Amino acid sequence: MSETQNLTLVQAVRDALYTEMQLDEEVIVLGQDVGKNGGVFRATEGLFEEFGGDRVVDTPLAESGIVGCAVGMAAMGMRPVPEIQFSGFMYPSYDQIVSHMARFRARSRGRFTLPMTLRAPYGGGIRAPEHHSESKEAFYVHEAGLKVVMPSTPYDTKGLLISAIRDPDPVIFLEPKLIYRAFRGEVPEEDYTVPIGEAVTRREGEDVTVFTYGAMARPTLEAAESLTEEGIDAEVVDLRTVSPLDREAIVDAFKRTGRAVVVHEAPKTGGLAGEITAIIQEEALLYQEAPVTRVTGFDVPYPLYALEDYYLPSVTRIEEGIREAVEF
Amino acid sequence: MSETQNLTLVQAVRDALYTEMQLDEEVIVLGQDVGKNGGVFRATEGLFEEFGGDRVVDTPLAESGIVGCAVGMAAMGMRPVPEIQFSGFMYPSYDQIVSHMARFRARSRGRFTLPMTLRAPYGGGIRAPEHHSESKEAFYVHEAGLKVVMPSTPYDTKGLLISAIRDPDPVIFLEPKLIYRAFRGEVPEEDYTVPIGEAVTRREGEDVTVFTYGAMARPTLEAAESLTEEGIDAEVVDLRTVSPLDREAIVDAFKRTGRAVVVHEAPKTGGLAGEITAIIQEEALLYQEAPVTRVTGFDVPYPLYALEDYYLPSVTRIEEGIREAVEF
Amino acid sequence: MGLGLFGYEPEGATVNVFERPYDDPVRVLDEHGAVVGDVPDLEESDLLAVYRYMRIARHFDGRAVSLQRQGRMGTYPPLSGQEAAQVGSAYALGADDWIVPSYREHAAALVRGIPLTQTLLYWMGHEDGNRAPEDVNVLPVAVPIASQVPHAMGAAWASKLRDEDAVVCCYFGDGATSEGDFHEGVNFAGVFDTPNVFFCNNNQWAISVPRERQTRSETLAQKAEAYGIDGVQVDGMDPLAVYAVTKAAVEKARDPDPDRPRPTLIEAVQYRFGAHTTADDPTVYRDDDEVETWRRKDPIPRLESYLRTEGILDDGRVASIESDVEAQVAAAIDEAESMVRPEPRELFEHAYAALPTELERQFEALEALREKHGDAAFLEE
Amino acid sequence: MGLGLFGYEPEGATVNVFERPYDDPVRVLDEHGAVVGDVPDLEESDLLAVYRYMRIARHFDGRAVSLQRQGRMGTYPPLSGQEAAQVGSAYALGADDWIVPSYREHAAALVRGIPLTQTLLYWMGHEDGNRAPEDVNVLPVAVPIASQVPHAMGAAWASKLRDEDAVVCCYFGDGATSEGDFHEGVNFAGVFDTPNVFFCNNNQWAISVPRERQTRSETLAQKAEAYGIDGVQVDGMDPLAVYAVTKAAVEKARDPDPDRPRPTLIEAVQYRFGAHTTADDPTVYRDDDEVETWRRKDPIPRLESYLRTEGILDDGRVASIESDVEAQVAAAIDEAESMVRPEPRELFEHAYAALPTELERQFEALEALREKHGDAAFLEE
Ligand SMILES: Cc1ncc(C[n+]2csc(CCOP(=O)(O)OP(=O)(O)O)c2C)c(N)n1
Ligand SMILES: Cc1ncc(C[n+]2csc(CCOP(=O)(O)OP(=O)(O)O)c2C)c(N)n1
Ligand SMILES: [Mg+2]
Ligand SMILES: [Mg+2]
């Protein structure tokens, strides 16, 4: 067995970048404040010193420029890893993401591929200013040609980010900033991959299946644990990749219990919980013993921090959702 | 009864604009080629001559600028009606749409409201170049603060567009360009409104409820008619507004048949069919006799026109979807 | 008009503030407060008001940073060093004019009528902080960089179309000039000749990215060339120069000369003394030396020294202003901290003019949960 | 270098193509083909090639428009009038250089190696038309205006980072300069000093919106000031002037002078003779007079007249080129029309490197339906 380190999630991001930059000269990191400053969350700390200003590049303040130039570099065969400082600032680059990043391969019938990985921290709960707490993965899941990854542990983060960088297709890698430093986990020093597109069961259970991903995995597991006291045995499936969804895993896990809850912090309407519900009922309606419960953010703009605790799914809200599915 | 005219859908758009511009000086139309040229689809024909260059304004080629300056005008109390030439070119203005247009009221606690209406033709089937056939309403439905309207008849188009222009909140008005000139309908000459947020039953039926909107309403009705030959009696509900969804109408209509099909041309994953399915099963699971069938575009980039007929839901595909729901 | 060398002189004087080389910033006071240019025509009371606003801003800034340190406020973006640019420009506007700020314009907002309490509330995470009082012409804080530039253009366009007099002044940073929205908004202003002042607070840094990394153009003022509008650089740490230049730009916007564009791009050269926000550590990316050099240009002692020379200020008045300012800021903090946490209903309240049924239901579900479990059910962790 | 007055002269000559006033376009031939500037150093065969490419482009354009009229092709954007700009610039590139086109650069693409058949296929709605042959350095058609500008910058940046020699030439229109992506892409190029040529086809119109409505700046070339790069105007209907200016820009990008920026913004002043696309009716928004004035600048007779004067062309050669060109275009049309409609599998084939299961299932469902109902089930209406 190889050596491991005890890393936080954000350190695992950095470790993945470091690992791939060592192994492949075509990997470069670019974005706002990723260089000398090491990233506003320190996700690129030390990379500038290690790899120099040609491979770890502070760019002007222009998201469409960042994503667009990465598209051009990737079309030439490089593996750029642009960072957008917060996922709430990806919108100025939305045209580059959906019109180009997603479609370059299809448009050129495979002549040009885009092995690029767009990283951004997402999600709420850190008492941040407006626009710094967005969780709008659904905006990218609806666009074919993209893969969208949302890890929840340091181990997965490194393995999935390496997979993303090596992937021949463009990947959006959304990092749960709420848990960037919330805990540590064992992370191999060597390079390894976790496959994109595979969900994982975090907790086995008999009564109900709870689907979640990213920062919501922890409160969901906590809720599942605490409900054992009430005799409820909940299974927790961490999707890890939200596009393409691991339909097989979703359907199989659901069939075992016949009851499901989906937990995400994104707003309810048009969020992934709806899509997952649709998948379940289109493939396993006859197994369904209760409506799929959606425990999600509300359909309102993400609030300033005085009210954010009411907005985000809390352990109690998740528990209620699970009870609802079980008691139906 | 007032006089009526026999108008195409695009003429109804023009008529609504004309009507409101006559009634309210604060209504102005702006966008690319909306002035002298009368719009690339002639939706603003003659308005420039009628109201002059200060109220019907050709802008530079910059979508974010168009939406962004309309936000500023609307914050001052004007009622701008910006046009984006094709919905596939709304993406450069995505940040203005989701970060500002949707949130100005909430951000300013109601001090500033945005009575603006963003119009764009959407959808496929007209043999257009790349990016000219998008149907990505889901991108806007997931953002609170916006209303999203997608009419399917000339009468509704005029009434809904007038409602949108008068609405105190920002409305995205997506026009089914496939049927801009496909047929005519009686449209009152006077001003009248059709309420935003209300679905309408286009065809009553006993066996299955088919939900659709916009350009897909016609082939859906055609499929429903033709299935009577097979003894299938399908109800067709035209949602008209996709945000906020008319949940009551959806649930009520579903309960009557216990079977549902959703038809839209947007890609399947993350599309509105998933959301509607989730609503149905969360409110009416016990009525559900079959999985909700999704008849939608595929999860691929919209193709160039040689293949677009395979992409779009056709009458045959819709019929198959309805049969599937009925025969389950 | 009486602004002399720096003034906008519609009568067609040949020397005009808008016809300087872009890299020759307008100056009135040097670093020691000595007069090196034409002093704008301001009453003593106005000069004192400018001084006083700058002192409030500086003191407020220090208090806000320590509130954040003590966990009494969230992330906060300090403005120390930038008082002259904000106060000098905002003070040059007329009563009906508007400002369209980014997130750092607390001092400009104060001059225009936003109470300090609201600025505090905003950074304490209360939405109410972003609601300008009805009669205050300030758009809400815009966090996405440069995204407010098109709004400012649209607001000015509304003023023009309605034949009103209002001029709209838009604030943004050096980093903002790299964004597409800066380009699109200013270009629209050129085309539609709107009454706009685009006021760029070039504080040399966009978080850790230096001005030279934003753009290769030698000045930011020269970007005006791309839009066919006027561009001018000003010493942004000289409140009187900022006032004079802004005043000229506002007057030109309001009473246009047929031969000149109404919009102006002003590059106010300045420095942020502190961190980008309380979440930032500037020592990682910039040298103390650089900070020291710029501190010598501090706008406050500069104006103070001028006012002392002019006999407008003395030790006694300075001390009394100082204690007034402290009391005013302390009172605002007390008021803000006495505000109760907003009710959860506020989450939903302003999403739409009338709440859609589904949102009403979501709110009811939230209330039912609160009923059952109490607030602790949400506030855990 | 030998480009004389118009050349890029790294040795430090004082008269340099990049130091002209922005509103003084580079010219070589006047409207009648008389020499009015320094003729670039081109072999007879090159001059003939340029002439020939322009003839092909013009003839192709006419045929394409009538194919569309006959329902044999979809919407098509004609380029007549713009041949000199496209051919002159593309011809100035080196073998390893790249072009990044918009949707109207059929002639530039042809010069760089895209077969006419592919251009036809593309506008006939076949995805295959957008797949450049492996060894052809042309990025796919970019329809969203200006969105290709950052790509061109990124591709050039890749060349620079890898220490390669390739220069990247990006095409876009006058309208495109209003978009944020133009601004962001060109600004990046300035900052990272990438080997880029930004070639603006200013054809006076963006559909119905005239050049003056896009921006208030007097020239588009001067927008270079905003990015600290070189900007130059050229008579875009003079193929030799376009060649000379592009060549100078390419050489400067490839072998940079330490004192000059590598990137250049070229504004090629020209006119589109026809409609914006076959879906457009230009008589609604522009006068015949204007069209006539510009038709007098037609690049083809202009170069032809020069070549006749030089003894390079005569009636016989012109006639033989004409019939060659007709045959070549006819053959391409035959080939394109003989292509079968792509298989539905093509819808899915290139969405990802490896098709996700769900897409495989969607494809199977489509095939099952075809099996059951035949193609008519989809192709109705
Ligand atoms: C669109 C967008 N991208 C990124 C950010 C994150 N961010 C906040 S402030 C800042 C730097 C802004 O620099 P500048 O425009 O010079 O203004 P300053 O903060 O110096 O006043 C960045 C990158 C943002 N708020 N919006
Ligand atoms: C982002 C975007 N907005 C709108 C359009 C629709 N459109 C296609 S061509 C065109 C005009 C382009 O003008 P210009 O840049 O001058 O190029 P030209 O067509 O004259 O060559 C417009 C508005 C588009 N393709 N992309
Ligand atoms: Mg700055
Ligand atoms: Mg043009």
Short mmCIF file of C-alpha atoms and ligand atoms in Angstrom, two decimals, chain A residues 32-33 61 63 85 89 92 132, chain C residues 82 103-104 143-145 173-176 179 203 205-207 272 276, ligand 1:
data_model
loop_
_atom_site.label_atom_id
_atom_site.label_comp_id
_atom_site.label_asym_id
_atom_site.label_seq_id
_atom_site.Cartn_x
_atom_site.Cartn_y
_atom_site.Cartn_z
CA GLN A 32 -8.27 34.99 -10.62
CA ASP A 33 -5.83 35.00 -7.70
CA LEU A 61 -10.97 39.59 -14.03
CA GLU A 63 -14.85 34.84 -16.53
CA GLN A 85 -13.54 31.97 -7.87
CA PHE A 89 -19.50 33.98 -10.90
CA PRO A 92 -20.70 35.61 -17.13
CA HIS A 132 -21.04 33.51 -2.93
CA GLN C 82 -10.11 55.53 -1.02
CA TYR C 103 -19.58 46.75 -2.86
CA ARG C 104 -16.92 49.11 -1.54
CA VAL C 143 -21.34 42.13 -6.12
CA PRO C 144 -20.70 40.57 -9.56
CA ILE C 145 -17.87 42.69 -10.86
CA GLY C 173 -12.66 49.03 -9.78
CA ASP C 174 -9.61 48.59 -11.96
CA GLY C 175 -10.32 44.86 -12.18
CA ALA C 176 -13.81 45.58 -13.43
CA GLU C 179 -15.13 42.34 -17.72
CA ASN C 203 -6.83 51.10 -6.39
CA TRP C 205 -5.21 45.75 -7.10
CA ALA C 206 -8.04 43.36 -7.84
CA ILE C 207 -7.60 41.19 -4.79
CA ARG C 272 -6.46 50.51 -0.89
CA HIS C 276 -9.34 43.41 -0.16
C1 LIG E 1 -17.99 38.45 -11.76
C2 LIG E 1 -17.17 38.36 -10.54
N1 LIG E 1 -16.03 37.64 -10.55
C3 LIG E 1 -15.28 37.52 -9.43
C4 LIG E 1 -15.65 38.11 -8.25
C5 LIG E 1 -14.81 37.93 -6.99
N2 LIG E 1 -14.16 39.22 -6.66
C6 LIG E 1 -14.70 40.05 -5.77
S1 LIG E 1 -13.87 41.49 -5.69
C7 LIG E 1 -12.75 41.00 -6.85
C8 LIG E 1 -11.68 41.95 -7.27
C9 LIG E 1 -12.23 43.24 -7.78
O1 LIG E 1 -11.21 44.11 -8.16
P1 LIG E 1 -11.51 45.59 -8.61
O2 LIG E 1 -12.49 45.61 -9.72
O3 LIG E 1 -10.20 46.23 -8.88
O4 LIG E 1 -12.22 46.27 -7.36
P2 LIG E 1 -11.65 46.45 -5.88
O5 LIG E 1 -12.09 45.27 -5.09
O6 LIG E 1 -10.18 46.60 -5.98
O7 LIG E 1 -12.32 47.68 -5.36
C10 LIG E 1 -13.04 39.72 -7.28
C11 LIG E 1 -12.25 38.98 -8.26
C12 LIG E 1 -16.86 38.85 -8.29
N3 LIG E 1 -17.32 39.48 -7.19
N4 LIG E 1 -17.58 38.96 -9.43
#
